[in-house]
Amino acid sequence: MGNKSNNWTEMTAARTPQILEWRRNNPQRHRATMVKYRLSVKGTAAHLWKQAKRRAEQKGYIFTITKERLATALLKGGCERTGIPFVREETGGGQHPFSPSVDRIRPELGYIDSNIQVVCVILNVARGAWGDEPLMQLAKALVGQDNKHVTGPK
């Protein structure tokens, strides 16, 4: 099997200049291809995995999650905590509040399968900043208001 790996590496290295030239000559098609991949389950899982791995390395956390674990969660279609459907779309810069995000349930345990959940960005940011208790208090208060207060003109 060592030969197969070496052959693949050699083939890839030989094609790299051609690939780079195609990308330079076809910037719109390359971007469209990359956006399509990034928005696919496989591409989103790879992106989330890469981000989580980078954070784990920076902060010294254990990291054992797989892209397959993330893809399985994404295939469910929504936040593992709230059930809100994920939004996977090109935003032109920032993240959509309902984009998927890898959340460490207990941050000190790192990125292991039993300690992560794929959730909406908005939930992950709120949990990271304030924890579960204030978030639940806010959610209950919002539900209790039952749209009594509407902001902005009608």
Coordinates of C-alpha atoms in Angstrom, one line a residue:
M1 CA 0.0 0.0 0.0
G2 CA 3.0 2.3 0.5
N3 CA 3.4 2.5 -3.3
K4 CA -0.2 3.6 -3.8
S5 CA 0.3 6.5 -1.4
N6 CA 3.5 7.5 -3.1
N7 CA 2.0 7.3 -6.5
W8 CA -0.9 9.5 -5.4
T9 CA 1.4 12.1 -3.9
E10 CA 3.5 12.1 -7.1
M11 CA 0.4 12.4 -9.3
T12 CA -0.9 15.3 -7.2
A13 CA 2.4 17.1 -7.1
A14 CA 2.6 16.7 -10.9
R15 CA -0.9 18.2 -11.4
T16 CA -0.5 21.0 -9.0
P17 CA 0.8 23.6 -11.5
Q18 CA -2.0 22.7 -13.9
I19 CA -4.6 23.1 -11.1
L20 CA -3.2 26.4 -10.0
E21 CA -3.2 27.7 -13.6
W22 CA -6.8 26.6 -14.1
R23 CA -7.8 28.4 -10.9
R24 CA -6.1 31.6 -12.1
N25 CA -7.8 31.4 -15.5
N26 CA -11.2 30.5 -14.1
P27 CA -11.7 32.5 -10.9
Q28 CA -15.5 32.6 -11.0
R29 CA -15.8 28.8 -11.8
H30 CA -13.3 28.0 -9.0
R31 CA -15.2 30.2 -6.5
A32 CA -18.5 28.6 -7.5
T33 CA -17.0 25.1 -7.1
M34 CA -15.6 26.0 -3.7
V35 CA -18.9 27.6 -2.5
K36 CA -20.8 24.5 -3.6
Y37 CA -18.3 22.2 -1.7
R38 CA -18.3 24.4 1.4
L39 CA -22.1 24.3 1.6
S40 CA -22.3 20.5 1.1
V41 CA -22.5 18.3 4.2
K42 CA -19.0 16.9 3.5
G43 CA -17.6 20.4 3.0
T44 CA -19.3 21.9 6.1
A45 CA -18.1 19.0 8.2
A46 CA -14.5 19.4 7.0
H47 CA -14.7 23.2 7.7
L48 CA -16.1 22.7 11.2
W49 CA -13.5 19.9 11.9
K50 CA -10.6 22.1 10.7
Q51 CA -11.8 25.1 12.9
A52 CA -12.2 22.9 16.0
K53 CA -8.8 21.2 15.5
R54 CA -7.2 24.6 15.2
R55 CA -8.9 25.8 18.4
A56 CA -7.9 22.6 20.2
E57 CA -4.3 23.1 19.2
Q58 CA -4.2 26.7 20.2
K59 CA -5.8 26.0 23.6
G60 CA -4.1 22.7 24.3
Y61 CA -7.4 20.6 24.3
I62 CA -7.6 17.0 23.5
F63 CA -9.0 16.5 20.0
T64 CA -10.4 13.1 18.8
I65 CA -13.6 14.0 16.9
T66 CA -14.0 12.9 13.3
K67 CA -15.4 14.6 10.2
E68 CA -17.8 11.6 10.0
R69 CA -19.2 12.5 13.4
L70 CA -19.8 16.0 12.3
A71 CA -21.3 15.0 9.0
T72 CA -23.7 12.6 10.8
A73 CA -24.9 15.5 13.0
L74 CA -25.3 17.8 10.0
L75 CA -27.4 15.2 8.2
K76 CA -29.9 15.5 11.0
G77 CA -30.5 19.0 9.5
G78 CA -30.7 21.0 12.7
C79 CA -29.2 22.1 16.0
E80 CA -28.6 19.1 18.3
R81 CA -29.7 21.2 21.3
T82 CA -32.7 23.1 20.0
G83 CA -33.8 21.3 16.8
I84 CA -33.7 24.6 14.9
P85 CA -32.8 23.9 11.2
F86 CA -29.3 24.9 10.2
V87 CA -28.7 27.6 7.7
R88 CA -25.9 26.7 5.4
E89 CA -25.5 29.5 2.9
E90 CA -22.8 31.9 1.6
T91 CA -23.1 35.0 3.7
G92 CA -20.3 37.0 2.1
G93 CA -18.3 37.4 5.3
G94 CA -20.0 36.9 8.6
Q95 CA -21.7 33.8 10.0
H96 CA -25.4 33.3 10.0
P97 CA -26.8 33.0 13.6
F98 CA -28.3 29.6 12.6
S99 CA -25.1 28.2 10.9
P100 CA -23.7 25.0 12.5
S101 CA -21.0 25.3 15.1
V102 CA -19.1 22.7 17.3
D103 CA -19.9 23.2 21.0
R104 CA -18.0 21.6 23.8
I105 CA -20.6 20.7 26.4
R106 CA -18.0 20.9 29.2
P107 CA -15.2 23.0 27.8
E108 CA -12.4 21.6 30.0
L109 CA -12.9 18.1 28.5
G110 CA -11.9 19.2 25.0
Y111 CA -13.1 17.9 21.6
I112 CA -14.2 14.3 22.2
D113 CA -17.3 12.7 20.7
S114 CA -19.1 12.4 24.0
N115 CA -18.4 16.1 24.8
I116 CA -19.5 17.9 21.6
Q117 CA -22.7 18.8 20.0
V118 CA -23.3 20.5 16.7
V119 CA -25.4 23.5 17.5
C120 CA -26.4 26.9 16.0
V121 CA -23.8 29.6 16.2
I122 CA -26.1 31.9 18.2
L123 CA -26.5 29.2 20.9
N124 CA -22.8 28.4 21.1
V125 CA -21.8 32.1 21.4
A126 CA -24.4 32.7 24.1
R127 CA -23.3 29.5 26.0
G128 CA -19.7 30.5 25.7
A129 CA -20.2 34.0 27.0
W130 CA -22.7 33.4 29.8
G131 CA -23.4 29.7 30.3
D132 CA -26.7 27.8 30.3
E133 CA -28.5 29.4 33.3
P134 CA -28.7 33.0 31.9
L135 CA -29.5 31.7 28.5
M136 CA -32.4 29.6 29.9
Q137 CA -33.7 32.6 31.9
L138 CA -33.7 34.7 28.7
A139 CA -35.4 32.0 26.7
K140 CA -38.2 31.5 29.3
A141 CA -38.7 35.2 29.5
L142 CA -39.0 35.5 25.7
V143 CA -41.5 32.7 25.6
G144 CA -43.5 34.2 28.5
Q145 CA -43.8 37.5 26.6
D146 CA -45.7 35.8 23.8
N147 CA -44.9 38.6 21.4
K148 CA -46.5 41.3 23.6
H149 CA -43.7 43.7 22.8
V150 CA -43.1 44.3 19.1
T151 CA -40.3 46.6 18.1
G152 CA -40.3 48.9 15.2
P153 CA -43.0 50.4 13.1
K154 CA -45.9 48.3 11.8

